Short mmCIF file of C-alpha atoms in Angstrom, two decimals:
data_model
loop_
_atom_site.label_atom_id
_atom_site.label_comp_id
_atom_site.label_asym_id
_atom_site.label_seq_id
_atom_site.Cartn_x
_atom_site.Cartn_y
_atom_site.Cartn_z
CA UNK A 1 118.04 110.47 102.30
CA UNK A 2 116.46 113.26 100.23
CA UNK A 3 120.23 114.46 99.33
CA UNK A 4 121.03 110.60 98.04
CA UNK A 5 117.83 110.57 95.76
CA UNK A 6 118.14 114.07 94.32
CA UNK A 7 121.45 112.85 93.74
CA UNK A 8 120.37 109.70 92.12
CA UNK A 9 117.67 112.05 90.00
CA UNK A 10 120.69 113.85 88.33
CA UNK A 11 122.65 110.53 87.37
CA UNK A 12 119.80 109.08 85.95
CA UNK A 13 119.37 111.48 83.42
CA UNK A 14 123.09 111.44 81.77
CA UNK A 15 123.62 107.51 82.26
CA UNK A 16 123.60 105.22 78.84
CA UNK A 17 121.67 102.54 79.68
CA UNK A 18 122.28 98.90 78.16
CA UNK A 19 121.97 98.05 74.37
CA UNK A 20 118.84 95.83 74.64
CA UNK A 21 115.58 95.66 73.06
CA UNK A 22 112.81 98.33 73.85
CA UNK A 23 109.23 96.78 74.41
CA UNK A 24 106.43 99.60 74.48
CA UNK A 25 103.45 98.71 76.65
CA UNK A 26 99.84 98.30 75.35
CA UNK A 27 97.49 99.38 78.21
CA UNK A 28 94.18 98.34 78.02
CA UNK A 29 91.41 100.68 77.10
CA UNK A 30 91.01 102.51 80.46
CA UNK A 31 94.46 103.06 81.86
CA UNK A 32 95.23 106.33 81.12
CA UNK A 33 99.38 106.26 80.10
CA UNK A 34 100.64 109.39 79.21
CA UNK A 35 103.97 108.76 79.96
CA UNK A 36 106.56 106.45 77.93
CA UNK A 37 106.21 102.90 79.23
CA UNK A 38 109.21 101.51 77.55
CA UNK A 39 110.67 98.62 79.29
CA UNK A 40 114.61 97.88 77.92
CA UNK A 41 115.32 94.23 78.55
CA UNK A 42 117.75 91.78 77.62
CA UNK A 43 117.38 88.03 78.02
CA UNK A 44 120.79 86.79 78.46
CA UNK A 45 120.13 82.64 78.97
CA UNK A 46 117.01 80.96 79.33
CA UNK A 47 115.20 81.20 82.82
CA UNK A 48 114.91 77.73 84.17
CA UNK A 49 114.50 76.43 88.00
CA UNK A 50 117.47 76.52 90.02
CA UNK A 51 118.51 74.23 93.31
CA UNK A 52 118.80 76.16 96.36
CA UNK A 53 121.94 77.11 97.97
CA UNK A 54 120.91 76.38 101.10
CA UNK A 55 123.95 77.12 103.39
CA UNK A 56 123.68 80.68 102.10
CA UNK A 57 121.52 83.60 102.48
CA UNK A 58 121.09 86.98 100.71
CA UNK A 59 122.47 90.47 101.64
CA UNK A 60 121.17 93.09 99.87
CA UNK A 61 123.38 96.13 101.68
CA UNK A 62 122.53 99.58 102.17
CA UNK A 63 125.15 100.64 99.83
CA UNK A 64 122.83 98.85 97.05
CA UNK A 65 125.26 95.79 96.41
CA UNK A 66 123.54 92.38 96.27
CA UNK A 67 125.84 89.45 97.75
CA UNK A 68 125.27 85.64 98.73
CA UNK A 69 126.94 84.76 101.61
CA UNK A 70 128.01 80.99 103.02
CA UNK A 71 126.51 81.07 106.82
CA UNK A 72 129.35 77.93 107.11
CA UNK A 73 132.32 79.01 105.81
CA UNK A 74 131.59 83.01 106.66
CA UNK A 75 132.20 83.99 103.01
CA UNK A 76 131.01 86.01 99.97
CA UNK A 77 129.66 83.33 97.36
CA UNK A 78 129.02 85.70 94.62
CA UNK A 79 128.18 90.13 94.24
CA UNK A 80 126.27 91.70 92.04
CA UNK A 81 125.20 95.36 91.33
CA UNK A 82 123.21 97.74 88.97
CA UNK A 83 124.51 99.03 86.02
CA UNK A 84 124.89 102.59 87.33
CA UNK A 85 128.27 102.60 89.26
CA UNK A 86 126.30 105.71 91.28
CA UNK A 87 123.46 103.55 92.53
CA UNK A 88 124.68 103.13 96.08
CA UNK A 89 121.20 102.58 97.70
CA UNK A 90 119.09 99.41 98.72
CA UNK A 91 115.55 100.69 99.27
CA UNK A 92 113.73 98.02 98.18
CA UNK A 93 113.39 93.97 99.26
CA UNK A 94 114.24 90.77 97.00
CA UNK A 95 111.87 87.87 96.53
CA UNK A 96 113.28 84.39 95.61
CA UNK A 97 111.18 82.05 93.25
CA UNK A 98 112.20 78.31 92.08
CA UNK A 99 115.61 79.22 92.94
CA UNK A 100 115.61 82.79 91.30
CA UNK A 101 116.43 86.15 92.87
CA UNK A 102 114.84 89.06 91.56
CA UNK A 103 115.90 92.41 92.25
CA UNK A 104 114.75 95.50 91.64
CA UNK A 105 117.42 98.41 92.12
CA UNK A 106 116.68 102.29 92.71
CA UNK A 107 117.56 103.55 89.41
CA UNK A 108 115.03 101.43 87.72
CA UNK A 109 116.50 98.38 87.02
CA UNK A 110 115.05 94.48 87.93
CA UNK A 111 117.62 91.30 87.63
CA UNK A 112 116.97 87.31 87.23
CA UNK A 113 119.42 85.52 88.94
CA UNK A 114 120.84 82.18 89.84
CA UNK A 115 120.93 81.53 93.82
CA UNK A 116 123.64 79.29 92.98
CA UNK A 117 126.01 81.48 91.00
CA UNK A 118 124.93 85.03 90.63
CA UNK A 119 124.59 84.50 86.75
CA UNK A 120 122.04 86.53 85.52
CA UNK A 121 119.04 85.03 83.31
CA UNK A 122 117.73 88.82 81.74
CA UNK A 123 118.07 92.00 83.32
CA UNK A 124 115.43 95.13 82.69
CA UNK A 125 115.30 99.00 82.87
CA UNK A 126 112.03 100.36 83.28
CA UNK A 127 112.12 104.28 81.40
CA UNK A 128 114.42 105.38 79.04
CA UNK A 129 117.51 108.22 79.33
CA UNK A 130 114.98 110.74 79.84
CA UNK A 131 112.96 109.23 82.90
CA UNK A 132 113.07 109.58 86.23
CA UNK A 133 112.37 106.63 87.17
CA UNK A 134 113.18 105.02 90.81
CA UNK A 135 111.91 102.00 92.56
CA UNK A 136 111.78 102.41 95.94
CA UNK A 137 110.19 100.65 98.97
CA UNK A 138 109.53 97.51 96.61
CA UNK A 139 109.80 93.79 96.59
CA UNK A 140 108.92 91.84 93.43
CA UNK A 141 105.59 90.73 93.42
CA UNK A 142 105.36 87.09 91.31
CA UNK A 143 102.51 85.32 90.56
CA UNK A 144 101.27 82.87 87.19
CA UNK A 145 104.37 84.07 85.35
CA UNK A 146 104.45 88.14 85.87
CA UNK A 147 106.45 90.13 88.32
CA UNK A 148 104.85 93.22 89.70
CA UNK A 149 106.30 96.44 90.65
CA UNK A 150 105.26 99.81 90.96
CA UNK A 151 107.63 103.01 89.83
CA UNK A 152 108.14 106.60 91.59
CA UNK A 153 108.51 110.30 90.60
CA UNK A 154 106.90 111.71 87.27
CA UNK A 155 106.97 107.99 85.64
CA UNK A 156 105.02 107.05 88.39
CA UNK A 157 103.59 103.45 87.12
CA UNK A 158 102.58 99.43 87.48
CA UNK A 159 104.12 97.85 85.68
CA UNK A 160 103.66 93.84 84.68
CA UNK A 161 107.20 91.84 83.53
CA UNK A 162 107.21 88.45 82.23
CA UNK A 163 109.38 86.58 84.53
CA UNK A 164 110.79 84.73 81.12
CA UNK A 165 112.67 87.46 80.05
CA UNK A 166 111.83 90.49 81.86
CA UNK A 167 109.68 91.81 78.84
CA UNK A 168 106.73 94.38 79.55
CA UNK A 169 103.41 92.71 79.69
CA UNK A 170 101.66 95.90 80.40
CA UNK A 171 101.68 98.50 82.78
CA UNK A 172 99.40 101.81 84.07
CA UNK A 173 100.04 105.15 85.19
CA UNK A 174 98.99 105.84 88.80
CA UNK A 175 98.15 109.26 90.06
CA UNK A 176 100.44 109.89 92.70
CA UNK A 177 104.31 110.40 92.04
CA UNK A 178 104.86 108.34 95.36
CA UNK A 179 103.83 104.62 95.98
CA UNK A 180 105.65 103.40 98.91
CA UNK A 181 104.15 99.99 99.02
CA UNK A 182 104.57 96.30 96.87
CA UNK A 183 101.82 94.82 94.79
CA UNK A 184 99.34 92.39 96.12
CA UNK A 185 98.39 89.41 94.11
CA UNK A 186 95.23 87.88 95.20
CA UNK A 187 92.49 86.11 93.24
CA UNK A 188 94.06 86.83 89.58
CA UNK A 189 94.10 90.52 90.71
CA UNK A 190 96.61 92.49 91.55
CA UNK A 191 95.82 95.29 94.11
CA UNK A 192 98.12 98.81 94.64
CA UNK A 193 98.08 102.02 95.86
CA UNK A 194 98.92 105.74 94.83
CA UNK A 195 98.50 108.22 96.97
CA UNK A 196 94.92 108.20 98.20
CA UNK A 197 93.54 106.14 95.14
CA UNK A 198 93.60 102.07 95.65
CA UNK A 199 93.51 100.39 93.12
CA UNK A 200 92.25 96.53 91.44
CA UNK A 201 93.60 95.20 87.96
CA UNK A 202 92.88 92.45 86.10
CA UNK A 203 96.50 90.22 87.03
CA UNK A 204 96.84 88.91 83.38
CA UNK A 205 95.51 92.11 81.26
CA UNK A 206 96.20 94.99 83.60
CA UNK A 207 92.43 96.16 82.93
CA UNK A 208 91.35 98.09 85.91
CA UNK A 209 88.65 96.34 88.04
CA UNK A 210 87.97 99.05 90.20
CA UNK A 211 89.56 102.25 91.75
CA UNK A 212 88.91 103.73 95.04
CA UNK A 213 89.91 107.38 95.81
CA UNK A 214 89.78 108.17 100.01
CA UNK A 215 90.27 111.44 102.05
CA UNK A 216 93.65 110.30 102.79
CA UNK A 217 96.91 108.88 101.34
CA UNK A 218 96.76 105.41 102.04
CA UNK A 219 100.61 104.49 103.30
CA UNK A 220 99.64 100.68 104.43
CA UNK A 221 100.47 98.09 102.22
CA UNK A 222 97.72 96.05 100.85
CA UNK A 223 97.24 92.41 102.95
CA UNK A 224 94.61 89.66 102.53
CA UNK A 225 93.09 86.76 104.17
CA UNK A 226 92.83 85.05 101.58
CA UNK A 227 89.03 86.35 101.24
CA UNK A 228 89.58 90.18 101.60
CA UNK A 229 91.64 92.80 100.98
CA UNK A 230 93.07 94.95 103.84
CA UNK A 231 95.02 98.83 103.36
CA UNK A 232 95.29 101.57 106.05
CA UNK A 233 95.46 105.82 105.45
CA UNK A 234 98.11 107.92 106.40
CA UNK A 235 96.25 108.55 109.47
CA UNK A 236 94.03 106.12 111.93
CA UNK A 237 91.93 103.92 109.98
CA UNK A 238 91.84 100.35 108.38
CA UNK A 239 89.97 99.18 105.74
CA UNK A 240 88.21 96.11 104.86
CA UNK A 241 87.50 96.19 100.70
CA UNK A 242 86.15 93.32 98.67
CA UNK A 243 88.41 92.30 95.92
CA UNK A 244 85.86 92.24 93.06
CA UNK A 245 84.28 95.89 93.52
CA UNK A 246 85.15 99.22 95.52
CA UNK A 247 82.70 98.48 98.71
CA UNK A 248 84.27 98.99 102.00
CA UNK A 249 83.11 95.67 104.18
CA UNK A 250 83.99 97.61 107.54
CA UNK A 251 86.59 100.01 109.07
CA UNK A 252 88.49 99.93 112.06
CA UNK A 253 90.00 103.60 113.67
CA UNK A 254 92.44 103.23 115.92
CA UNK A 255 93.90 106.12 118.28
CA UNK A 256 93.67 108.91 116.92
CA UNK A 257 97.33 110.14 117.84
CA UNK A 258 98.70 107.12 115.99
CA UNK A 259 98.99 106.53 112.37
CA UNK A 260 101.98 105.66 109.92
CA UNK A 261 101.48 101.84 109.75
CA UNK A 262 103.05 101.60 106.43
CA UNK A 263 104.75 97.43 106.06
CA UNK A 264 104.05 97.05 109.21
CA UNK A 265 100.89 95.01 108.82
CA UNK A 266 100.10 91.22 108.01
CA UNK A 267 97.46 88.46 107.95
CA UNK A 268 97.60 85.10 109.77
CA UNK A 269 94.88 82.93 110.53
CA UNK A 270 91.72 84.93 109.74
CA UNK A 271 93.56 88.03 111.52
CA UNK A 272 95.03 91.47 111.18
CA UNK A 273 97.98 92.08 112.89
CA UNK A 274 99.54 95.80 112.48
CA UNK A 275 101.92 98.27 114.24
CA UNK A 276 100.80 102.17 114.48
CA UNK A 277 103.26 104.99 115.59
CA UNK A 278 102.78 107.52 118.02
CA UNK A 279 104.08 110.58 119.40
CA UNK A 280 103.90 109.01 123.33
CA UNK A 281 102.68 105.55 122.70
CA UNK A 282 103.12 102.92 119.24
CA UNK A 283 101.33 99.99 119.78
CA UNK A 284 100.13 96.82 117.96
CA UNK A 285 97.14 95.81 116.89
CA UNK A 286 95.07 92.55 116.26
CA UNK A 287 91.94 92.46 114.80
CA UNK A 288 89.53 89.83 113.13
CA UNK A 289 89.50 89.80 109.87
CA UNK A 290 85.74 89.17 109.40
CA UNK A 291 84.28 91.60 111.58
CA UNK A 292 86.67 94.69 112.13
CA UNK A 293 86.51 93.64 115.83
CA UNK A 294 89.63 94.57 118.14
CA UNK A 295 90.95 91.10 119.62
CA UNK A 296 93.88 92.91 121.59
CA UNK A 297 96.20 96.13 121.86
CA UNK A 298 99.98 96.08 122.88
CA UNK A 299 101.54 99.51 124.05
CA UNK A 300 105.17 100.57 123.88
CA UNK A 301 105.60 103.67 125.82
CA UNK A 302 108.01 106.90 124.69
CA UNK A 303 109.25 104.59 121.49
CA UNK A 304 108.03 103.75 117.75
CA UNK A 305 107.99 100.08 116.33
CA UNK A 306 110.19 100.09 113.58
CA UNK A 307 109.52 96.77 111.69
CA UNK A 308 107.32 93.66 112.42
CA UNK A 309 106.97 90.21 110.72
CA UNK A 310 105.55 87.01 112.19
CA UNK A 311 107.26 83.67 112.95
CA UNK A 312 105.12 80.60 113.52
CA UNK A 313 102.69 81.66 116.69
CA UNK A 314 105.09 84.58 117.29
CA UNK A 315 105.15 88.62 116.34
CA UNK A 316 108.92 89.93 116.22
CA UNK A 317 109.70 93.59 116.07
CA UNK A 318 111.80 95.98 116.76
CA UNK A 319 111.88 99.53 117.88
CA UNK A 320 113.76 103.03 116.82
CA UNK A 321 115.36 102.90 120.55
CA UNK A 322 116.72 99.59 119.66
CA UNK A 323 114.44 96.98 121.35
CA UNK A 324 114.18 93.50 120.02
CA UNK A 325 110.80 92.26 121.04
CA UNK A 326 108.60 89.21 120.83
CA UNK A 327 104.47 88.73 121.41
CA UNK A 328 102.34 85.91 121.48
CA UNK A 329 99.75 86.38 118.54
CA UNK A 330 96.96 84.51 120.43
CA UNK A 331 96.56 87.29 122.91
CA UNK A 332 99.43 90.53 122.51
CA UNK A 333 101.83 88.68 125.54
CA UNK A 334 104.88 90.44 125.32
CA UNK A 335 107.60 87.84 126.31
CA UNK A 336 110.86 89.13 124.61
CA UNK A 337 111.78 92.57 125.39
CA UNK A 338 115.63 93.40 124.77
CA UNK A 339 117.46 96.45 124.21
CA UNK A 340 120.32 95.64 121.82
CA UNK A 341 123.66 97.19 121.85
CA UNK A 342 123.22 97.12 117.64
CA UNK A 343 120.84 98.68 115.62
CA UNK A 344 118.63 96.50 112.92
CA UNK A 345 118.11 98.67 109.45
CA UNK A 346 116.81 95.38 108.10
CA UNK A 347 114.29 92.97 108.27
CA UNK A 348 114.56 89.62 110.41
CA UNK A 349 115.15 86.39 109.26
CA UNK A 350 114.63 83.14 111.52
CA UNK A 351 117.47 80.05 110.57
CA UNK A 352 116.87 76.39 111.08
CA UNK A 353 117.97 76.75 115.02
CA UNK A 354 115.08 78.02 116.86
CA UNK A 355 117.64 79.52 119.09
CA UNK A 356 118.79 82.11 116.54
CA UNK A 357 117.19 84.84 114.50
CA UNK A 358 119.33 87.46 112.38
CA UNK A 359 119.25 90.71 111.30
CA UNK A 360 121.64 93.43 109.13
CA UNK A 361 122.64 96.14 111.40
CA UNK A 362 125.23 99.09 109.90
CA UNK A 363 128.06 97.21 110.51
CA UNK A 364 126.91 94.38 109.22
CA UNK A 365 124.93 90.85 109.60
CA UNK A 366 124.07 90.18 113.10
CA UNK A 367 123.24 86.52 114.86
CA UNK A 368 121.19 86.77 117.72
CA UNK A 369 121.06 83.82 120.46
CA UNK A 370 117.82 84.24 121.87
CA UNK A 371 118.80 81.64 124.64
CA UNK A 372 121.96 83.53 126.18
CA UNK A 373 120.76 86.94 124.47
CA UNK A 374 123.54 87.82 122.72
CA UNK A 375 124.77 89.39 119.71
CA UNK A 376 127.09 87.91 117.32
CA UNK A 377 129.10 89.64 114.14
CA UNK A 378 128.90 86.65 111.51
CA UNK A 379 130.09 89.48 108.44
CA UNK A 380 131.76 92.86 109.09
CA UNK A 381 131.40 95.24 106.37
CA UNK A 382 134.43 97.16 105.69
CA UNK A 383 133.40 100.10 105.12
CA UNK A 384 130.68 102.55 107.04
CA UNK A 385 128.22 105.05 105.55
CA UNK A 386 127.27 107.90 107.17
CA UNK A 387 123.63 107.88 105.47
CA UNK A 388 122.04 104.26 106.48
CA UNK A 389 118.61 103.82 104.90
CA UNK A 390 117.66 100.07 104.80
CA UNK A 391 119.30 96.76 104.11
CA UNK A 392 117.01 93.12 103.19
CA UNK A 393 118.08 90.09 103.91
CA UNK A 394 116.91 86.54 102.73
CA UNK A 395 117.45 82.86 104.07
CA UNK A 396 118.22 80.75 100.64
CA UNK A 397 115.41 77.84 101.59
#
């Protein structure tokens, strides 16, 4: 992994980039931009909604190639990739919006795209020839006509696109060169962290609210209830902030020997739900929302919880020893607990049939029939990498 982006690093800096027109940013007044902020786009039809392709879903591979797929007929609908013929990385997740995919790839650029055809609607490059820039760890964060995204290395950045054209609306430096998290939009706010600063902007002006600097890096991404605003350090603790002002509402430590919660955290119902690694024991975690009370703890001995997500009145996870595993929310039941002969490198995504869920694995996409337990190749890749970071897939609904 740190081979492929020191790799990536060097291309960067003797690719030509697109002939488009530069936009330079206008922070506000207190964001202190040192660094160029020029954001190349290039508006290629107008953006407009789009039906859904419904029998498809999105495959964003580990070898950062972007693909629709027909679940039906077993077959590639459309392909698209990055500009940079080197960029052979996912790293980051896709978000789908009125029919649009947007994309953001690893050597800085973000698409607009039709679900339908794989047309594109404007494509942008955040930097110029001389940045550094990757994106990394991201999924586009769209709300009231902006995407959000935060940047990596010495360009290190939020940055605000309009989802018209991909043009810069504005954007901030950050203080760390690493932010391994997506945006939160809450409340017309937007809410991010660098290193162990967390920060609050104004959603439409990118005017910071408030920043909060804590003894550690905070590695959680930011969740809400819908009230409050909810990010975990590097090592054992979770924080309840208010979203207009930098006061911590309460904190919650967990073990001591468990930390690295990073995506693995979400909000349902007025609850916290998170997974924290171990050396012996990972386990998950729910706790209210309104009081920083524990409501339960599940342990998984001798392995670490790889990914969550939540389905209806379900948690679904998976672990680095390749255990598929399902818990009641209500009260940390573990019902499901499979070992799979594949390994996931992806998120999970739940189809119509209650008796399926499906996930990317290196070989490729993987059914699952939860009623006879077995695993089922619906796409073979043809070709293996010996370097497997992360793949993202999405359900077209």
């Amino acid at each position: 992994m740190k081979k492929n982006l020191i790799t990536l690093l060097f291309v960067f800096s003797v690719i030509n980039i697109f002939a488009q027109t530069t936009t330079n940013s206008k922070p506000a007044e207190n964001n202190a931009s040192t660094l160029t902020d020029a954001v190349s786009n290039k508006s290629i039809s107008p953006l407009k909604k789009v039906p859904l392709d419904e029998a498809s879903i999105l495959l964003y591979d580990y070898d950062g190639t972007l693909f629709s797929f027909d679940l039906e007929s077993e077959t590639i609908v459309w392909t698209v990739k990055a500009s940079d013929s080197h960029t052979e990385m996912c790293a980051n997740a896709v978000t789908l919006q009125d029919g649009v995919v947007y994309v953001p790839f690893v050597n800085g650029e973000i698409f607009a795209i039709d679900n339908q055809t794989g047309t594109l609607f404007w494509k942008s490059r955040i930097g110029n020839i001389t940045d550094q820039i990757v994106l990394k760890d991201q999924a586009p964060t769209i709300n009231n006509g902006k995407l959000y995204i935060t940047t990596q290395t010495q360009n290190s950045s939020i940055y605000a696109l309009d989802i018209k054209n991909g043009s810069l609306a504005w954007s901030c430096k950050l203080d760390a060169l690493q932010n391994h998290a997506p945006v939160l939009s809450f409340d017309n706010k937007v809410f991010t962290q660098s290193g162990s600063t967390f920060y609050c902007f104004d959603a439409n002006t990118g005017k910071i609210i408030y920043q909060k600097t804590f003894d550690e890096a905070i590695t959680g991404k930011p969740v809400t209830d819908g009230e409050n605003v909810f990010v975990a350090t590097e090592k054992n603790t979770l924080f309840a902030l208010s979203p207009n002002k930098a006061d911590i509402l309460w904190e919650f430590k967990f073990d001591e020997n468990q930390n690295n919660i990073k995506n693995r955290i979400f909000c349902k119902d007025k609850k916290i739900y998170f997974a924290a690694q171990g050396s012996n024991v990972t386990s998950v975690y729910a706790v209210d929302s309104k009081t920083g009370t524990q409501l339960w703890k599940t342990d998984f001995k001798d392995d670490n919880i790889e990914y969550i997500t939540q389905e209806n009145d379900n948690l679904w996870g998976y672990t680095q020893k390749k255990k598929l595993f399902q818990i009641l929310l209500d009260n940390g039941e573990i019902v499901l607990d499979k070992k799979l002969t594949t390994m996931p490198i992806s998120n999970i995504e739940f189809p119509v049939d209650d008796n399926l869920l499906l996930y990317y694995c290196d070989a490729g996409l993987i059914s699952y029939d939860l009623k006879e337990q077995d695993e089922n190749m619906m796409y073979m890749r043809t070709s293996i990498k010996d370097d497997v970071y992360s793949a993202f897939i999405k359900i077209i609904r």
